[in-house]
Coordinates of C-alpha atoms and ligand atoms in Angstrom, one line a residue:
M73 CA 123.0 -102.1 -195.5
V74 CA 119.5 -101.3 -196.3
T75 CA 119.2 -99.0 -193.4
R76 CA 122.6 -97.6 -194.1
Q77 CA 121.8 -96.6 -197.7
M78 CA 118.4 -95.4 -196.9
K79 CA 119.9 -93.2 -194.2
H80 CA 122.2 -91.7 -196.8
I81 CA 119.1 -90.5 -198.7
L82 CA 117.4 -89.3 -195.6
L83 CA 120.4 -87.2 -194.8
T84 CA 120.1 -85.4 -198.1
V85 CA 116.5 -84.4 -197.6
C86 CA 116.6 -80.8 -196.7
V87 CA 113.8 -79.0 -194.8
L88 CA 114.1 -75.6 -193.2
L89 CA 111.6 -74.4 -190.8
P90 CA 109.6 -71.2 -190.6
W91 CA 110.5 -69.7 -187.3
S92 CA 108.6 -66.4 -186.9
G93 CA 105.6 -66.5 -184.7
N94 CA 102.6 -64.2 -184.5
L95 CA 99.4 -63.5 -182.7
W96 CA 96.6 -65.8 -182.3
A97 CA 93.4 -65.2 -180.3
A98 CA 93.5 -67.9 -177.7
D99 CA 89.9 -68.7 -176.7
E100 CA 89.1 -71.4 -179.1
G101 CA 91.0 -74.6 -180.0
H102 CA 94.0 -73.6 -182.0
P103 CA 93.5 -74.4 -185.7
L104 CA 96.6 -76.5 -185.8
L105 CA 95.7 -78.6 -182.8
D106 CA 94.0 -81.5 -184.6
K107 CA 96.9 -81.8 -186.9
G108 CA 99.2 -81.6 -183.9
V109 CA 97.4 -84.5 -182.2
A110 CA 97.6 -86.6 -185.3
T111 CA 101.3 -85.9 -185.9
Y112 CA 102.1 -86.5 -182.3
K113 CA 100.4 -89.9 -182.4
T114 CA 102.2 -91.0 -185.5
F115 CA 105.7 -90.0 -184.7
C116 CA 106.1 -89.2 -181.0
A117 CA 103.6 -91.2 -178.9
H118 CA 105.4 -94.5 -179.0
C119 CA 108.2 -93.0 -176.9
H120 CA 106.6 -90.0 -175.2
G121 CA 103.3 -91.7 -174.4
L122 CA 99.8 -91.3 -175.4
N123 CA 98.6 -87.8 -174.5
M124 CA 102.2 -87.1 -173.4
V125 CA 101.7 -89.3 -170.4
N126 CA 104.9 -91.1 -170.1
A127 CA 105.0 -94.8 -169.3
G128 CA 107.8 -94.2 -166.9
T129 CA 110.5 -94.6 -169.5
S130 CA 113.6 -92.6 -170.1
S131 CA 112.1 -90.2 -172.6
Y132 CA 111.5 -86.6 -171.6
D133 CA 108.2 -85.7 -170.1
L134 CA 106.8 -83.3 -172.6
R135 CA 104.2 -81.9 -170.3
K136 CA 107.0 -80.2 -168.5
W137 CA 108.5 -78.5 -171.5
P138 CA 109.0 -74.7 -170.8
V139 CA 106.5 -73.1 -173.1
E140 CA 108.6 -70.0 -173.6
N141 CA 111.4 -72.2 -175.0
K142 CA 110.1 -72.6 -178.5
E143 CA 113.4 -72.3 -180.4
A144 CA 115.0 -75.0 -178.2
F145 CA 112.0 -77.3 -178.9
Y146 CA 112.3 -76.8 -182.6
N147 CA 116.0 -77.4 -182.4
S148 CA 115.8 -80.6 -180.3
V149 CA 113.0 -82.1 -182.4
T150 CA 114.7 -81.1 -185.7
N151 CA 118.2 -82.2 -184.9
G152 CA 117.6 -84.9 -182.2
K153 CA 118.7 -84.9 -178.6
G154 CA 120.6 -87.6 -176.7
S155 CA 119.0 -90.9 -177.6
M156 CA 116.1 -89.2 -179.5
P157 CA 116.5 -89.4 -183.3
A158 CA 116.4 -86.2 -185.4
W159 CA 113.0 -85.5 -186.9
G160 CA 114.0 -82.8 -189.3
D161 CA 114.0 -85.0 -192.3
I162 CA 110.8 -86.9 -191.4
I163 CA 108.2 -84.5 -190.3
L164 CA 107.1 -81.6 -192.5
P165 CA 107.6 -78.0 -191.3
D166 CA 103.8 -77.4 -190.8
E167 CA 103.6 -80.7 -188.8
L168 CA 106.3 -79.5 -186.5
D169 CA 104.4 -76.3 -186.0
A170 CA 101.3 -78.4 -185.2
V171 CA 103.2 -80.6 -182.8
W172 CA 104.5 -77.5 -181.1
V173 CA 101.0 -76.2 -180.7
Y174 CA 100.0 -79.5 -179.2
V175 CA 102.9 -79.6 -176.7
A176 CA 102.9 -75.9 -175.9
S177 CA 99.2 -75.8 -175.3
R178 CA 99.5 -78.9 -173.1
G179 CA 97.4 -80.9 -175.4
G180 CA 95.0 -78.1 -176.1
K181 CA 94.2 -77.5 -172.4
R182 CA 95.8 -74.0 -172.4
A183 CA 96.1 -71.1 -174.7
L184 CA 99.5 -70.4 -176.3
P185 CA 101.3 -67.3 -175.2
D186 CA 101.3 -64.9 -178.2
D187 CA 104.9 -65.0 -179.0
V188 CA 105.1 -68.7 -179.4
N189 CA 102.3 -69.1 -181.9
P190 CA 103.6 -70.5 -185.2
L191 CA 100.6 -69.4 -187.3
D192 CA 101.1 -66.5 -189.7
S193 CA 104.7 -67.5 -190.3
D194 CA 105.6 -67.0 -193.8
E195 CA 104.1 -70.0 -195.6
A196 CA 106.0 -69.2 -198.8
E197 CA 109.2 -69.8 -197.0
I198 CA 108.6 -73.5 -197.0
E199 CA 108.5 -73.6 -200.8
N200 CA 111.4 -71.2 -201.3
V201 CA 113.9 -72.4 -198.8
D202 CA 117.4 -73.0 -200.1
S203 CA 116.3 -71.7 -203.4
D204 CA 119.6 -72.4 -205.0
D205 CA 119.4 -76.0 -204.3
E206 CA 115.8 -76.3 -205.3
D207 CA 116.5 -74.7 -208.6
K208 CA 119.3 -77.0 -209.3
S209 CA 117.3 -80.1 -208.5
S210 CA 114.3 -79.1 -210.5
S211 CA 116.3 -78.3 -213.6
A212 CA 118.2 -81.6 -213.2
E213 CA 115.1 -83.9 -213.3
P214 CA 116.4 -87.4 -213.4
A215 CA 116.5 -88.0 -217.2
L216 CA 115.8 -91.5 -218.3
D217 CA 119.0 -91.6 -220.1
T218 CA 120.5 -95.0 -220.0
D219 CA 123.1 -94.4 -222.7
I220 CA 126.2 -94.9 -220.6
S221 CA 128.6 -94.0 -223.3
T222 CA 127.5 -90.4 -223.3
Q223 CA 128.6 -90.0 -219.7
N224 CA 132.2 -89.5 -218.8
A225 CA 132.7 -88.4 -215.2
M226 CA 136.3 -87.4 -215.9
G227 CA 135.2 -84.8 -218.4
A228 CA 137.6 -84.3 -221.3
Q229 CA 138.4 -87.4 -223.3
D230 CA 142.1 -86.6 -223.8
E231 CA 142.6 -85.9 -220.2
S232 CA 141.5 -89.3 -219.2
A233 CA 143.5 -90.9 -222.1
Q234 CA 146.6 -89.3 -220.6
L235 CA 145.8 -90.6 -217.1
L236 CA 145.2 -94.0 -218.5
A237 CA 148.6 -94.1 -220.2
A238 CA 150.4 -94.6 -216.8
P239 CA 149.4 -97.3 -214.3
P240 CA 147.0 -96.1 -211.6
E241 CA 148.5 -94.7 -208.5
T242 CA 147.3 -96.6 -205.3
L243 CA 148.2 -96.4 -201.7
K244 CA 150.5 -99.4 -202.1
A245 CA 152.0 -99.8 -205.5
G246 CA 150.7 -102.9 -207.3
T247 CA 147.7 -103.3 -204.9
L248 CA 144.2 -102.1 -204.9
K249 CA 142.9 -101.6 -201.4
A250 CA 139.1 -101.7 -201.1
C251 CA 136.9 -101.1 -198.1
L252 CA 133.8 -103.3 -198.0
Q253 CA 131.0 -103.5 -195.5
R254 CA 131.0 -106.9 -193.9
N255 CA 127.3 -106.7 -193.1
G256 CA 126.4 -105.1 -196.4
G257 CA 123.3 -107.2 -197.2
A258 CA 123.0 -108.3 -200.8
L259 CA 125.9 -106.0 -201.8
S260 CA 128.7 -107.3 -199.6
G261 CA 129.3 -109.8 -196.9
W262 CA 132.5 -111.2 -195.3
R263 CA 133.2 -114.9 -195.7
Q264 CA 135.9 -117.1 -194.3
D265 CA 137.2 -117.7 -197.8
G266 CA 136.7 -114.2 -199.2
G267 CA 133.4 -112.5 -199.6
I268 CA 130.0 -112.4 -201.3
G269 CA 127.8 -109.9 -203.1
L270 CA 128.1 -107.5 -206.0
D271 CA 130.5 -105.0 -204.3
Y272 CA 132.8 -107.9 -203.6
E273 CA 132.6 -109.3 -207.1
L274 CA 133.1 -105.8 -208.6
V275 CA 136.2 -104.8 -206.7
R276 CA 137.7 -108.3 -207.5
H277 CA 137.0 -107.8 -211.1
V278 CA 138.3 -104.2 -211.3
A279 CA 141.5 -105.2 -209.5
Q280 CA 142.0 -108.1 -211.9
R281 CA 141.5 -105.9 -215.0
L282 CA 143.9 -103.3 -213.6
K283 CA 146.4 -106.1 -213.0
L284 CA 146.6 -105.2 -209.3
D285 CA 146.5 -107.4 -206.3
L286 CA 143.4 -106.9 -204.2
D287 CA 143.5 -106.2 -200.5
I288 CA 140.1 -105.9 -198.7
L289 CA 139.5 -104.1 -195.5
W290 CA 136.2 -105.2 -194.0
F291 CA 134.3 -102.7 -191.9
E292 CA 131.2 -102.9 -189.9
G293 CA 128.2 -100.8 -190.9
E294 CA 126.6 -99.7 -187.7
L295 CA 122.9 -99.5 -187.4
E296 CA 122.8 -97.1 -184.5
E297 CA 120.9 -93.8 -185.1
E298 CA 124.1 -91.7 -184.4
S299 CA 126.2 -93.4 -187.0
D300 CA 126.5 -91.5 -190.2
P301 CA 127.6 -93.8 -193.1
V302 CA 128.6 -91.0 -195.5
R303 CA 131.0 -89.5 -193.0
E304 CA 132.3 -92.9 -192.1
N305 CA 133.2 -93.5 -195.8
Y306 CA 134.9 -90.1 -195.9
A307 CA 136.9 -91.1 -192.8
L308 CA 138.0 -94.4 -194.2
L309 CA 139.4 -92.7 -197.2
A310 CA 140.9 -89.8 -195.3
L311 CA 142.7 -92.2 -193.0
G312 CA 144.3 -93.9 -196.0
L313 CA 142.8 -97.2 -195.0
C314 CA 141.7 -97.9 -198.6
D315 CA 141.9 -96.6 -202.2
V316 CA 138.1 -97.1 -202.8
V317 CA 135.1 -97.7 -200.6
A318 CA 132.5 -99.8 -202.4
G319 CA 128.7 -99.4 -202.2
H320 CA 128.8 -95.6 -202.0
P321 CA 125.4 -93.9 -202.7
L322 CA 125.7 -91.1 -205.3
V323 CA 123.5 -88.5 -203.7
A324 CA 124.1 -84.8 -203.1
G325 CA 125.9 -84.4 -199.7
A326 CA 127.7 -87.7 -200.1
I327 CA 130.1 -86.5 -202.8
G328 CA 132.6 -83.6 -202.9
E329 CA 133.5 -81.4 -200.0
P330 CA 133.2 -83.3 -196.7
P331 CA 129.8 -82.8 -194.9
T332 CA 131.8 -81.9 -191.7
P333 CA 135.5 -81.2 -191.2
R334 CA 136.1 -84.3 -189.1
A335 CA 134.6 -87.7 -188.4
A336 CA 135.3 -91.1 -186.9
P337 CA 135.7 -94.2 -189.1
P338 CA 133.5 -97.2 -188.5
R339 CA 134.9 -100.3 -186.7
W340 CA 137.0 -102.5 -189.0
T341 CA 138.6 -105.9 -188.9
D342 CA 142.2 -105.9 -187.7
Q343 CA 141.7 -102.5 -186.2
P344 CA 144.5 -102.0 -183.6
F345 CA 143.1 -103.1 -180.3
D346 CA 144.0 -99.7 -178.7
W347 CA 142.2 -97.7 -181.4
D348 CA 140.0 -95.1 -179.8
P349 CA 136.6 -95.5 -181.5
H350 CA 135.9 -91.8 -180.9
R351 CA 139.0 -90.6 -182.6
H352 CA 138.0 -88.2 -185.3
V353 CA 140.1 -87.5 -188.4
D354 CA 140.3 -84.6 -190.8
L355 CA 138.2 -85.3 -193.9
Q356 CA 139.1 -84.6 -197.5
P357 CA 136.9 -84.1 -200.6
V358 CA 135.6 -87.3 -202.1
A359 CA 134.9 -88.2 -205.7
H360 CA 133.0 -91.2 -207.2
S361 CA 133.5 -93.7 -209.9
T362 CA 131.0 -94.2 -212.7
P363 CA 128.1 -96.0 -211.0
Y364 CA 127.7 -99.7 -211.4
L365 CA 124.2 -100.3 -209.9
R366 CA 120.9 -98.5 -209.4
V367 CA 119.1 -99.2 -206.2
E368 CA 115.3 -99.1 -206.7
M369 CA 112.4 -99.6 -204.5
G370 CA 109.7 -102.2 -205.2
I371 CA 106.7 -103.8 -203.5
V372 CA 107.3 -107.1 -201.7
Y373 CA 104.3 -109.2 -200.8
N374 CA 103.5 -112.5 -199.2
G375 CA 102.6 -114.8 -202.0
E376 CA 100.7 -117.2 -199.6
R377 CA 98.4 -114.4 -198.5
V378 CA 98.1 -112.2 -201.5
A379 CA 96.9 -113.9 -204.7
K380 CA 97.3 -111.0 -207.2
M381 CA 100.5 -109.1 -207.7
P382 CA 100.1 -105.5 -206.4
K383 CA 100.8 -103.3 -209.4
D384 CA 101.4 -100.0 -207.6
L385 CA 101.0 -98.3 -204.2
A386 CA 97.3 -97.8 -204.7
A387 CA 96.9 -101.6 -205.1
L388 CA 97.9 -101.9 -201.5
G389 CA 94.5 -100.5 -200.6
S390 CA 93.0 -103.8 -199.6
L391 CA 96.1 -105.2 -197.9
S392 CA 97.7 -104.7 -194.6
V393 CA 100.9 -102.8 -195.2
G394 CA 104.1 -102.7 -193.3
V395 CA 106.1 -99.5 -192.9
E396 CA 109.8 -99.8 -192.4
Q397 CA 110.6 -97.1 -190.0
G398 CA 113.4 -94.6 -190.6
T399 CA 113.9 -95.6 -194.2
I400 CA 113.0 -93.7 -197.4
A401 CA 110.7 -96.5 -198.4
G402 CA 108.9 -96.3 -195.1
L403 CA 108.6 -92.5 -195.4
L404 CA 107.2 -92.8 -198.9
T405 CA 104.7 -95.4 -197.8
L406 CA 103.5 -93.1 -195.0
R407 CA 103.3 -90.1 -197.3
Q408 CA 102.1 -91.5 -200.6
A409 CA 99.6 -94.0 -199.3
P410 CA 98.5 -92.3 -196.1
A411 CA 94.9 -93.4 -196.2
I412 CA 96.0 -97.0 -196.7
V413 CA 98.5 -96.9 -193.9
A414 CA 96.1 -95.2 -191.5
K415 CA 93.6 -98.0 -192.1
H416 CA 95.8 -101.1 -192.2
G417 CA 99.3 -100.0 -191.6
Q418 CA 101.8 -100.9 -189.0
T419 CA 105.3 -99.5 -188.4
N420 CA 108.2 -101.8 -187.8
N421 CA 111.9 -101.5 -187.0
P422 CA 114.1 -101.4 -190.0
G423 CA 116.6 -104.0 -191.1
P424 CA 116.5 -107.7 -192.1
V425 CA 113.9 -108.5 -189.4
F426 CA 111.4 -106.4 -191.3
L427 CA 111.0 -108.9 -194.1
W428 CA 110.9 -111.8 -191.7
K429 CA 107.9 -110.3 -190.2
L430 CA 106.3 -110.1 -193.6
E431 CA 107.3 -113.7 -194.1
Q432 CA 105.5 -114.6 -190.8
G433 CA 102.3 -112.9 -192.0
E434 CA 102.4 -110.0 -189.6
F435 CA 101.4 -107.9 -192.6
D436 CA 100.8 -108.6 -196.3
A437 CA 103.0 -106.2 -198.3
A438 CA 105.6 -103.4 -198.1
L439 CA 107.5 -100.9 -200.2
I440 CA 111.2 -101.7 -199.7
N441 CA 114.5 -101.4 -201.6
V442 CA 115.1 -104.2 -204.0
P443 CA 118.5 -105.4 -202.7
A444 CA 116.9 -105.9 -199.3
Y445 CA 114.5 -108.4 -200.9
D446 CA 117.4 -110.0 -202.7
F447 CA 119.2 -110.4 -199.5
H448 CA 116.2 -111.9 -197.8
K449 CA 115.8 -114.4 -200.6
R450 CA 119.5 -115.4 -200.3
Q451 CA 119.0 -116.1 -196.6
N452 CA 115.7 -117.9 -197.2
P453 CA 115.6 -119.5 -200.6
I454 CA 112.2 -121.1 -199.9
T455 CA 110.7 -117.7 -199.1
S456 CA 107.0 -117.1 -199.7
L457 CA 107.7 -113.5 -200.4
K458 CA 107.5 -112.2 -204.0
L459 CA 108.7 -109.0 -205.6
S460 CA 106.1 -107.2 -207.7
D461 CA 107.1 -105.8 -211.1
Y462 CA 106.3 -102.3 -209.8
R463 CA 109.2 -99.9 -209.2
H464 CA 109.0 -96.6 -207.4
P465 CA 110.3 -93.7 -209.6
L466 CA 112.7 -92.6 -206.9
A467 CA 116.0 -94.5 -207.0
F468 CA 119.7 -93.7 -206.7
N469 CA 123.0 -95.0 -208.1
I470 CA 125.8 -96.8 -206.4
G471 CA 129.5 -96.3 -207.2
L472 CA 132.9 -96.5 -205.6
A473 CA 134.0 -93.6 -203.5
L474 CA 137.6 -92.5 -203.7
L475 CA 139.6 -89.4 -202.8
E476 CA 139.1 -86.5 -205.2
S477 CA 142.9 -86.3 -205.4
A478 CA 143.1 -89.9 -206.8
T479 CA 142.6 -88.8 -210.4
S480 CA 144.6 -91.5 -212.1
L481 CA 142.9 -94.2 -210.2
Q482 CA 139.5 -92.7 -211.0
A483 CA 140.2 -92.6 -214.7
H484 CA 141.3 -96.2 -214.7
V485 CA 138.3 -97.4 -212.7
N486 CA 135.9 -95.4 -214.8
A487 CA 137.2 -96.8 -218.0
I488 CA 136.7 -100.4 -216.7
I489 CA 133.2 -99.8 -215.3
E490 CA 132.0 -98.0 -218.4
D491 CA 133.3 -100.8 -220.6
D492 CA 131.8 -103.5 -218.4
L493 CA 128.4 -101.8 -218.2
K494 CA 128.3 -101.8 -222.0
N495 CA 129.5 -105.4 -222.5
G496 CA 127.2 -106.8 -219.8
E497 CA 130.0 -107.9 -217.5
I498 CA 128.6 -106.1 -214.5
K499 CA 125.1 -107.5 -215.0
A500 CA 126.8 -110.9 -215.1
L501 CA 128.4 -110.2 -211.7
A502 CA 125.1 -109.1 -210.4
D503 CA 123.5 -112.3 -211.6
L504 CA 126.2 -114.3 -209.9
S505 CA 125.3 -112.4 -206.7
Q506 CA 121.6 -113.2 -207.3
L507 CA 120.6 -109.5 -207.5
H508 CA 117.8 -108.0 -209.4
Y509 CA 119.9 -105.7 -211.5
A510 CA 119.1 -102.2 -212.7
L511 CA 121.4 -100.1 -214.8
P512 CA 122.6 -96.8 -213.4
V513 CA 120.6 -93.8 -214.8
A514 CA 121.8 -90.2 -215.3
P515 CA 122.2 -87.9 -213.6
W516 CA 124.8 -90.0 -211.7
V517 CA 124.4 -88.0 -208.5
T518 CA 120.8 -87.5 -207.3
P519 CA 120.4 -83.8 -206.6
R520 CA 119.3 -82.6 -203.2
M521 CA 115.6 -82.8 -202.7
S522 CA 113.3 -81.0 -200.3
L523 CA 110.9 -83.2 -198.4
Q524 CA 108.1 -81.9 -200.6
Q525 CA 109.9 -82.9 -203.8
L526 CA 110.6 -86.3 -202.3
I527 CA 107.0 -86.8 -201.5
A528 CA 106.0 -85.6 -204.9
S529 CA 108.4 -88.1 -206.5
G530 CA 105.8 -90.9 -206.6
S531 CA 103.2 -89.0 -208.6
Ligands
LIG815 C1 112.4 -93.3 -180.3 C2 111.8 -92.7 -179.1 C3 111.4 -91.2 -179.3 C4 110.6 -90.7 -180.2 C5 109.8 -91.4 -181.3 C6 110.5 -89.3 -180.0 N1 111.3 -89.0 -178.9 FE1 111.5 -87.1 -178.1 N2 112.8 -87.9 -176.8 C7 113.2 -89.2 -176.6 C8 114.1 -89.4 -175.6 C9 114.8 -90.7 -175.1 C10 114.4 -88.1 -175.1 C11 115.4 -87.7 -174.0 C12 116.6 -87.3 -174.7 C13 117.8 -87.0 -173.9 O1 117.8 -85.9 -173.3 O2 118.7 -87.8 -173.9 C14 113.5 -87.2 -175.8 C15 113.5 -85.8 -175.6 C16 112.6 -85.0 -176.3 C17 112.5 -83.5 -176.0 C18 113.4 -82.8 -175.1 C19 114.7 -82.4 -175.8 C20 115.6 -81.5 -175.0 O3 116.1 -80.5 -175.5 O4 115.8 -81.8 -173.8 C21 111.6 -83.0 -176.9 C22 111.2 -81.6 -177.0 C23 111.1 -84.2 -177.6 N3 111.7 -85.3 -177.3 C24 110.1 -84.1 -178.6 C25 109.7 -85.1 -179.4 C26 108.7 -85.0 -180.5 C27 108.0 -83.7 -180.8 C28 108.6 -86.2 -181.1 C29 107.8 -86.6 -182.3 C30 108.1 -85.8 -183.5 C31 109.5 -87.1 -180.4 N4 110.1 -86.4 -179.4 C32 109.7 -88.4 -180.7 C33 112.7 -90.3 -177.4 C34 111.8 -90.1 -178.5

């Protein structure tokens, strides 16, 4: 789940690249070369080999990249290729330029042909890309408005009163069908006799208050790079497999018009055995309920090795720090504490195994999302890991996803969630699930952020 939700956010980060190239006198080392070497070492070397010398693995030999093919290089690196992940959301535009210089100059051994030189491309473009979106997000600074009663996702009060007068429409009259992730970490897990986690408790509670039977469809969140959790949720709804999908991240790009016209659903329990896993379905616009949880990031540290609670990222300075690869927390650690990471950091694969490594003392501390810690603690109640009081300012809300056309169901569900946020019922369900609970904060949907804004979020 950790990876899945963090991937949601990564998908929303938008970075466009300056393309135009210009002249550069080729006798001396290119001014971007040092940066290219450093970027290559951080992000590329563990697959493509130190100095691009490949350890005979399956990754492409970058020394053979056709130098005139700059656009194809930018495209493959930005969007991914075959089993190589996409880097567009991870590395900054000027770093991509620098890596290009490194690769195209064969590690600085050759001059770059004039027309493939990224210098003199319009720097300002980096700041101004997608200016519509940027404007929106800067004007919609996450306000620290915790007054839930002022928010009504349905808009006009009387409209929702009307919708609430009749019973909610569901796929099957009298039943709420909910899709839950069976390997959803602290939020949802399948059990022989039902389920576990806040998502599970929440849909049970909502169905009960709506006087509906509950029918749960358990699906498997895939951790592969190619899987796209947002589109999978859209596909589950479009296929009519459930009325609501729990645990949906409320971030731009994960709500409203489908991100792509078609997508395949994830695997689910009781899926017909002849179901073609590559079958794509037409997607439909998706709406969200009032959120019931905020996912925050905190510092987890090994209490046996670290005596004093680290109070912020700077306090990690004297510790060895783990970086969870491919997650927002990992990215922020790399970007907001770069000196620390360069000195004592080590990158690790994402997922539950990450905190087990911290437990075993492979490193001392890490920035990670709080439910991942809660999940670890549930699996290992005698853990020596502790959660610091520090919370990173970047966080996002979690709600139920449902089809935009399901307006009556949305009105009913929102009324219940808003009521239960106020009366503490949802917090009680979170306590029952042994979660550190944080109330949702407006704006409900985190606006799209550029990578620069994301990085700036910690300061
Ligand atoms: C996780 C391992 C991994 C990492 C990290 C990685 N690559 Fe790759 N890369 C691959 C593999 C595997 C291929 C071969 C992909 C294929 O064709 O199936 C590849 C292919 C490529 C190609 C050729 C793409 C094409 O169009 O044929 C380029 C260019 C490339 N990588 C650049 C980079 C750069 C630059 C970085 C660092 C920002 C990077 N890679 C990081 C695994 C990796």
